[in-house]
Amino acid sequence: MIEASFVIIAFNEQERVERALQSISAQQMTGDYEIVVVDDCSSDATAAIAERYREIDPATRVVRHETNLGRGAARASGVRAAAGRYVAMVDADIELPPDWYARCVVALDSCDAVSGIPIPDGDAMFIYRTFGFEPKPTHSTKSITGNNALFRSEVFERVSFEGSLRNGEDIALSHALEQAGLRAATIDDLTVRHEEGKGFWKSLSWMFESGQGAHRQLLRYRVIRAPDLAFLAWFASIAAAARVRRFRAAALPMTVSAAVSAAHLQRKFRLDGEPPSRVLAAIGAGTLMMSAYLGGRLAAPLTTVVGGGLRAARSSGDRGAGRT
């Protein structure tokens, strides 16, 4: 039996996927393994690079989606294709240290799923790439993160990734693990290298989508987190500005976004010794990112209402079309 299946999910990751593959091939392990690359209908050379990598490591194979289905569906496809006793989830923009697998397997003696800490964190990537601050290891809001995690294969007999979720699928799985009575944990001193290629506009878009996902998470699980409190403060500032109806009041929401940005920066990076001007510039850039995230949270209920109305209208039209 194959000891471990490493599942890489990838969408347009031609610049990074080979480094992820190399880091898996370099793992310190004695048993047989396989690498399953799930290409989620990339429009670049991601799939071709993974196919060529089989010449370097014959344990590699590629599963391709004919349409782009999103992260949840990609992870679910990888789990179905995996044959190992253990299943590792690795994103294409992650580089594992050589001892990642060995340390995770040991940790599974007392857990059902474990993960390391990605550095830098995804929501701080634009600031990292722009300003080059030293990142801090920061725990996920849940017990594990999806971009690097090792599971006992039998876990997926009781829980599964939700194929309908284009993002936030790892959060949903963490909740499912808890509800199933399965234990998951982060290994505090195990870090992995995280390297994304998003530019400014894609980063803004990603933060907006993250805000929408956070709204869905709040409604679904009814758990108040620090980001929820930040959104409430931001929303209250918008309400206050609208009530006052003065130009100066319009600065209130931006002030809250800046405060959230400063707190986020302090949590994600080591700023001791950094020039104040660079820190202030980073807070400014972070303010735009946080405004996109908070805007996504504000837009999410409207998207739900509008989407529901459109679905209802289509359904009504379909029923009407069937009448004689």
Short mmCIF file of C-alpha atoms in Angstrom, two decimals:
data_model
loop_
_atom_site.label_atom_id
_atom_site.label_comp_id
_atom_site.label_asym_id
_atom_site.label_seq_id
_atom_site.Cartn_x
_atom_site.Cartn_y
_atom_site.Cartn_z
CA MET A 1 0.00 0.00 0.00
CA ILE A 2 1.16 3.53 -0.73
CA GLU A 3 2.14 5.21 2.51
CA ALA A 4 1.31 8.79 1.55
CA SER A 5 -0.56 10.65 -1.15
CA PHE A 6 0.48 14.27 -1.63
CA VAL A 7 -2.33 16.24 -3.28
CA ILE A 8 -1.40 19.54 -4.91
CA ILE A 9 -4.30 21.73 -6.04
CA ALA A 10 -3.34 24.26 -8.70
CA PHE A 11 -4.92 26.94 -10.85
CA ASN A 12 -2.60 29.00 -13.07
CA GLU A 13 0.46 28.28 -10.94
CA GLN A 14 3.07 27.71 -13.67
CA GLU A 15 5.62 29.89 -11.88
CA ARG A 16 5.38 28.03 -8.57
CA VAL A 17 4.09 24.47 -9.02
CA GLU A 18 7.49 22.91 -9.79
CA ARG A 19 8.98 24.23 -6.54
CA ALA A 20 6.09 22.65 -4.65
CA LEU A 21 6.70 19.35 -6.46
CA GLN A 22 10.43 19.47 -5.73
CA SER A 23 9.77 20.08 -2.04
CA ILE A 24 7.57 16.98 -1.91
CA SER A 25 10.13 14.79 -3.71
CA ALA A 26 12.71 15.95 -1.15
CA GLN A 27 10.68 14.76 1.87
CA GLN A 28 12.42 12.56 4.44
CA MET A 29 10.39 9.35 4.28
CA THR A 30 11.00 5.65 3.79
CA GLY A 31 7.67 4.41 2.42
CA ASP A 32 6.20 4.66 -1.08
CA TYR A 33 4.37 7.84 -1.98
CA GLU A 34 2.46 9.41 -4.85
CA ILE A 35 1.94 12.99 -5.95
CA VAL A 36 -1.49 13.86 -7.33
CA VAL A 37 -1.65 17.25 -9.04
CA VAL A 38 -5.23 18.46 -9.46
CA ASP A 39 -5.18 21.07 -12.22
CA ASP A 40 -8.37 23.13 -11.91
CA CYS A 41 -8.60 24.01 -15.60
CA SER A 42 -5.54 26.26 -15.70
CA SER A 43 -5.13 28.47 -18.78
CA ASP A 44 -1.33 28.51 -18.44
CA ALA A 45 1.33 25.76 -18.48
CA THR A 46 0.62 24.42 -14.97
CA ALA A 47 -0.61 21.01 -16.17
CA ALA A 48 2.20 20.66 -18.73
CA ILE A 49 4.85 21.40 -16.09
CA ALA A 50 3.34 18.80 -13.77
CA GLU A 51 3.22 16.23 -16.58
CA ARG A 52 6.88 16.87 -17.43
CA TYR A 53 7.82 16.49 -13.78
CA ARG A 54 6.97 12.78 -14.07
CA GLU A 55 10.33 12.40 -15.81
CA ILE A 56 11.98 13.57 -12.59
CA ASP A 57 9.64 11.83 -10.16
CA PRO A 58 7.55 8.99 -11.68
CA ALA A 59 5.31 9.05 -8.60
CA THR A 60 3.62 12.13 -10.10
CA ARG A 61 0.29 12.06 -11.92
CA VAL A 62 -2.13 14.76 -13.00
CA VAL A 63 -5.91 14.97 -12.60
CA ARG A 64 -7.44 17.67 -14.80
CA HIS A 65 -10.74 19.51 -14.46
CA GLU A 66 -12.31 20.46 -17.79
CA THR A 67 -13.87 23.54 -16.18
CA ASN A 68 -12.70 25.68 -13.27
CA LEU A 69 -14.60 24.38 -10.23
CA GLY A 70 -12.82 26.08 -7.34
CA ARG A 71 -10.78 25.00 -4.37
CA GLY A 72 -13.37 22.79 -2.66
CA ALA A 73 -13.95 20.70 -5.77
CA ALA A 74 -10.20 20.47 -6.47
CA ARG A 75 -9.47 19.18 -2.97
CA ALA A 76 -12.38 16.72 -3.19
CA SER A 77 -11.02 15.39 -6.51
CA GLY A 78 -7.60 14.95 -4.95
CA VAL A 79 -9.01 12.98 -2.01
CA ARG A 80 -10.92 10.68 -4.37
CA ALA A 81 -7.78 10.05 -6.40
CA ALA A 82 -5.53 9.44 -3.36
CA ALA A 83 -4.58 5.87 -2.49
CA GLY A 84 -2.25 6.48 0.47
CA ARG A 85 -2.58 5.59 4.12
CA TYR A 86 -2.04 9.29 4.77
CA VAL A 87 -3.31 12.16 2.60
CA ALA A 88 -1.35 15.42 2.46
CA MET A 89 -2.90 18.60 1.11
CA VAL A 90 -0.36 21.00 -0.36
CA ASP A 91 -1.11 24.15 -2.34
CA ALA A 92 0.93 24.85 -5.46
CA ASP A 93 2.38 28.02 -3.90
CA ILE A 94 3.75 26.17 -0.84
CA GLU A 95 7.28 24.85 -0.35
CA LEU A 96 7.60 22.21 2.36
CA PRO A 97 10.75 21.86 4.48
CA PRO A 98 12.38 18.40 4.06
CA ASP A 99 11.21 17.23 7.50
CA TRP A 100 7.59 18.31 7.05
CA TYR A 101 6.15 14.85 6.45
CA ALA A 102 8.25 13.12 9.12
CA ARG A 103 7.18 15.63 11.77
CA CYS A 104 3.55 15.55 10.75
CA VAL A 105 3.40 11.74 10.89
CA VAL A 106 4.75 11.77 14.43
CA ALA A 107 2.16 14.39 15.41
CA LEU A 108 -0.60 12.15 14.02
CA ASP A 109 0.05 9.74 16.90
CA SER A 110 -2.27 11.98 18.92
CA CYS A 111 -4.32 13.68 16.17
CA ASP A 112 -6.34 12.94 13.07
CA ALA A 113 -5.06 15.92 11.10
CA VAL A 114 -2.13 18.31 11.51
CA SER A 115 -0.63 21.25 9.65
CA GLY A 116 2.28 23.64 9.74
CA ILE A 117 2.20 27.43 9.65
CA PRO A 118 2.56 29.18 6.26
CA ILE A 119 4.90 32.17 6.18
CA PRO A 120 3.87 34.75 5.19
CA ASP A 121 0.15 34.36 5.69
CA GLY A 122 -2.04 34.78 2.60
CA ASP A 123 -3.88 37.89 3.76
CA ALA A 124 -0.55 39.64 4.37
CA MET A 125 1.10 38.58 1.11
CA PHE A 126 0.76 41.87 -0.77
CA ILE A 127 2.33 43.82 2.10
CA TYR A 128 5.13 41.26 2.33
CA ARG A 129 5.88 41.39 -1.40
CA THR A 130 5.74 45.20 -1.47
CA PHE A 131 7.61 46.12 1.71
CA GLY A 132 9.62 43.01 2.57
CA PHE A 133 8.93 43.04 6.31
CA GLU A 134 9.92 39.95 8.28
CA PRO A 135 6.75 37.86 8.73
CA LYS A 136 5.65 36.32 12.02
CA PRO A 137 4.37 32.74 12.26
CA THR A 138 0.63 33.24 12.72
CA HIS A 139 -1.85 30.50 13.54
CA SER A 140 -4.88 29.97 11.34
CA THR A 141 -8.24 31.04 12.77
CA LYS A 142 -9.04 27.31 12.91
CA SER A 143 -6.96 24.36 14.11
CA ILE A 144 -5.48 23.58 10.68
CA THR A 145 -4.94 25.38 7.41
CA GLY A 146 -5.73 23.86 4.04
CA ASN A 147 -2.55 24.89 2.25
CA ASN A 148 -0.41 22.33 4.09
CA ALA A 149 -2.04 19.56 6.10
CA LEU A 150 -1.64 15.83 6.68
CA PHE A 151 -4.65 13.59 7.38
CA ARG A 152 -5.21 9.97 8.23
CA SER A 153 -6.99 8.66 5.14
CA GLU A 154 -9.87 7.27 7.22
CA VAL A 155 -10.74 10.84 8.18
CA PHE A 156 -12.33 11.23 4.74
CA GLU A 157 -14.68 8.35 5.45
CA ARG A 158 -16.34 10.63 8.01
CA VAL A 159 -15.87 14.14 6.62
CA SER A 160 -15.23 15.63 3.20
CA PHE A 161 -14.32 18.85 1.45
CA GLU A 162 -17.37 20.70 0.16
CA GLY A 163 -17.10 20.78 -3.61
CA SER A 164 -19.45 23.75 -3.89
CA LEU A 165 -17.09 26.09 -2.00
CA ARG A 166 -14.71 28.04 -4.21
CA ASN A 167 -12.92 29.30 -1.10
CA GLY A 168 -13.13 28.73 2.65
CA GLU A 169 -13.27 24.97 2.11
CA ASP A 170 -10.58 24.38 4.73
CA ILE A 171 -12.55 26.34 7.33
CA ALA A 172 -15.63 24.26 6.55
CA LEU A 173 -13.59 21.07 6.88
CA SER A 174 -12.19 22.19 10.24
CA HIS A 175 -15.72 22.64 11.55
CA ALA A 176 -16.71 19.25 10.13
CA LEU A 177 -13.76 17.64 11.93
CA GLU A 178 -14.87 19.16 15.22
CA GLN A 179 -18.46 18.05 14.72
CA ALA A 180 -17.28 14.50 13.94
CA GLY A 181 -15.21 14.40 17.13
CA LEU A 182 -11.92 14.30 15.22
CA ARG A 183 -8.86 16.12 16.54
CA ALA A 184 -6.82 18.54 14.47
CA ALA A 185 -3.84 20.63 15.52
CA THR A 186 -1.18 23.01 14.23
CA ILE A 187 2.46 22.15 14.93
CA ASP A 188 3.66 25.40 16.50
CA ASP A 189 7.28 25.36 15.32
CA LEU A 190 6.73 23.83 11.87
CA THR A 191 6.67 26.50 9.16
CA VAL A 192 6.33 26.26 5.38
CA ARG A 193 7.27 28.77 2.73
CA HIS A 194 4.29 30.51 1.11
CA GLU A 195 4.84 32.42 -2.11
CA GLU A 196 1.91 33.85 -4.08
CA GLY A 197 2.08 35.85 -7.28
CA LYS A 198 -0.95 38.14 -6.90
CA GLY A 199 -0.49 41.77 -7.88
CA PHE A 200 -2.34 44.74 -6.44
CA TRP A 201 -5.68 44.30 -8.21
CA LYS A 202 -5.81 40.54 -7.76
CA SER A 203 -4.96 41.01 -4.09
CA LEU A 204 -7.83 43.48 -3.72
CA SER A 205 -10.18 41.05 -5.45
CA TRP A 206 -9.01 38.18 -3.24
CA MET A 207 -9.55 40.23 -0.08
CA PHE A 208 -13.05 41.14 -1.27
CA GLU A 209 -13.85 37.45 -1.84
CA SER A 210 -12.37 36.63 1.57
CA GLY A 211 -14.76 39.14 3.13
CA GLN A 212 -17.69 37.44 1.43
CA GLY A 213 -16.47 34.08 2.71
CA ALA A 214 -16.13 35.45 6.25
CA HIS A 215 -19.75 36.62 6.11
CA ARG A 216 -20.84 33.14 5.02
CA GLN A 217 -18.78 31.61 7.82
CA LEU A 218 -20.38 33.85 10.45
CA LEU A 219 -23.91 33.04 9.33
CA ARG A 220 -23.20 29.35 9.11
CA TYR A 221 -21.31 28.72 12.35
CA ARG A 222 -22.48 31.61 14.58
CA VAL A 223 -19.02 32.07 16.08
CA ILE A 224 -17.84 35.64 16.69
CA ARG A 225 -14.18 36.20 15.80
CA ALA A 226 -11.95 39.27 15.90
CA PRO A 227 -12.57 40.00 12.16
CA ASP A 228 -16.31 40.07 12.89
CA LEU A 229 -15.80 42.71 15.58
CA ALA A 230 -13.69 44.75 13.17
CA PHE A 231 -16.48 44.59 10.60
CA LEU A 232 -19.07 45.69 13.16
CA ALA A 233 -16.93 48.70 14.08
CA TRP A 234 -16.48 49.57 10.40
CA PHE A 235 -20.19 49.18 9.67
CA ALA A 236 -21.05 51.36 12.67
CA SER A 237 -18.70 54.05 11.33
CA ILE A 238 -20.49 53.97 7.97
CA ALA A 239 -23.86 54.30 9.71
CA ALA A 240 -22.55 57.21 11.79
CA ALA A 241 -21.10 58.95 8.71
CA ALA A 242 -24.39 58.56 6.84
CA ARG A 243 -26.33 60.02 9.74
CA VAL A 244 -24.08 63.07 10.16
CA ARG A 245 -24.00 63.74 6.39
CA ARG A 246 -20.88 65.81 6.49
CA PHE A 247 -17.81 65.49 4.32
CA ARG A 248 -15.51 65.02 7.29
CA ALA A 249 -17.66 62.18 8.57
CA ALA A 250 -16.84 60.23 5.41
CA ALA A 251 -13.35 59.78 6.85
CA LEU A 252 -14.72 57.66 9.70
CA PRO A 253 -14.86 54.33 7.79
CA MET A 254 -11.39 54.89 6.36
CA THR A 255 -10.07 55.63 9.86
CA VAL A 256 -11.46 52.34 11.12
CA SER A 257 -9.94 50.52 8.11
CA ALA A 258 -6.58 52.13 8.91
CA ALA A 259 -6.81 51.02 12.55
CA VAL A 260 -7.63 47.47 11.45
CA SER A 261 -4.72 47.61 8.99
CA ALA A 262 -2.29 48.75 11.72
CA ALA A 263 -3.40 45.97 14.08
CA HIS A 264 -3.13 43.41 11.28
CA LEU A 265 0.35 44.62 10.35
CA GLN A 266 1.51 44.34 13.96
CA ARG A 267 0.16 40.80 14.21
CA LYS A 268 1.66 39.54 10.95
CA PHE A 269 5.11 41.17 10.87
CA ARG A 270 8.11 42.03 13.04
CA LEU A 271 8.29 45.79 12.77
CA ASP A 272 11.01 46.61 15.33
CA GLY A 273 13.65 48.74 13.66
CA GLU A 274 11.60 49.44 10.54
CA PRO A 275 11.56 53.11 9.46
CA PRO A 276 8.30 54.79 10.57
CA SER A 277 7.75 56.10 7.05
CA ARG A 278 7.74 52.55 5.63
CA VAL A 279 5.40 51.34 8.36
CA LEU A 280 3.01 54.20 7.66
CA ALA A 281 3.15 53.47 3.93
CA ALA A 282 2.39 49.80 4.65
CA ILE A 283 -0.55 50.80 6.85
CA GLY A 284 -1.82 52.90 3.95
CA ALA A 285 -1.59 49.99 1.52
CA GLY A 286 -3.11 47.69 4.11
CA THR A 287 -5.99 50.13 4.56
CA LEU A 288 -6.97 49.58 0.93
CA MET A 289 -6.76 45.80 1.39
CA MET A 290 -8.82 45.91 4.58
CA SER A 291 -11.39 48.17 2.95
CA ALA A 292 -11.77 45.57 0.18
CA TYR A 293 -12.21 42.81 2.78
CA LEU A 294 -14.75 44.81 4.79
CA GLY A 295 -16.52 45.82 1.60
CA GLY A 296 -16.82 42.15 0.69
CA ARG A 297 -18.46 41.48 4.03
CA LEU A 298 -20.89 44.33 3.41
CA ALA A 299 -21.66 43.16 -0.13
CA ALA A 300 -22.19 39.51 0.83
CA PRO A 301 -25.77 39.92 2.16
CA LEU A 302 -26.70 41.90 -0.96
CA THR A 303 -25.21 39.21 -3.18
CA THR A 304 -27.21 36.58 -1.30
CA VAL A 305 -30.46 38.54 -1.64
CA VAL A 306 -29.96 39.39 -5.32
CA GLY A 307 -28.80 35.87 -6.15
CA GLY A 308 -31.78 34.39 -4.34
CA GLY A 309 -34.15 36.73 -6.18
CA LEU A 310 -32.66 35.79 -9.55
CA ARG A 311 -32.92 32.08 -8.76
CA ALA A 312 -36.53 32.53 -7.65
CA ALA A 313 -37.34 34.48 -10.82
CA ARG A 314 -35.77 31.81 -13.01
CA SER A 315 -37.64 29.11 -11.14
CA SER A 316 -40.92 31.00 -11.55
CA GLY A 317 -40.21 31.52 -15.22
CA ASP A 318 -39.47 27.83 -15.69
CA ARG A 319 -42.76 26.90 -14.02
CA GLY A 320 -44.63 29.46 -16.10
CA ALA A 321 -43.08 28.19 -19.30
CA GLY A 322 -44.43 24.74 -18.56
CA ARG A 323 -48.04 25.91 -18.34
CA THR A 324 -50.51 25.48 -21.17
#
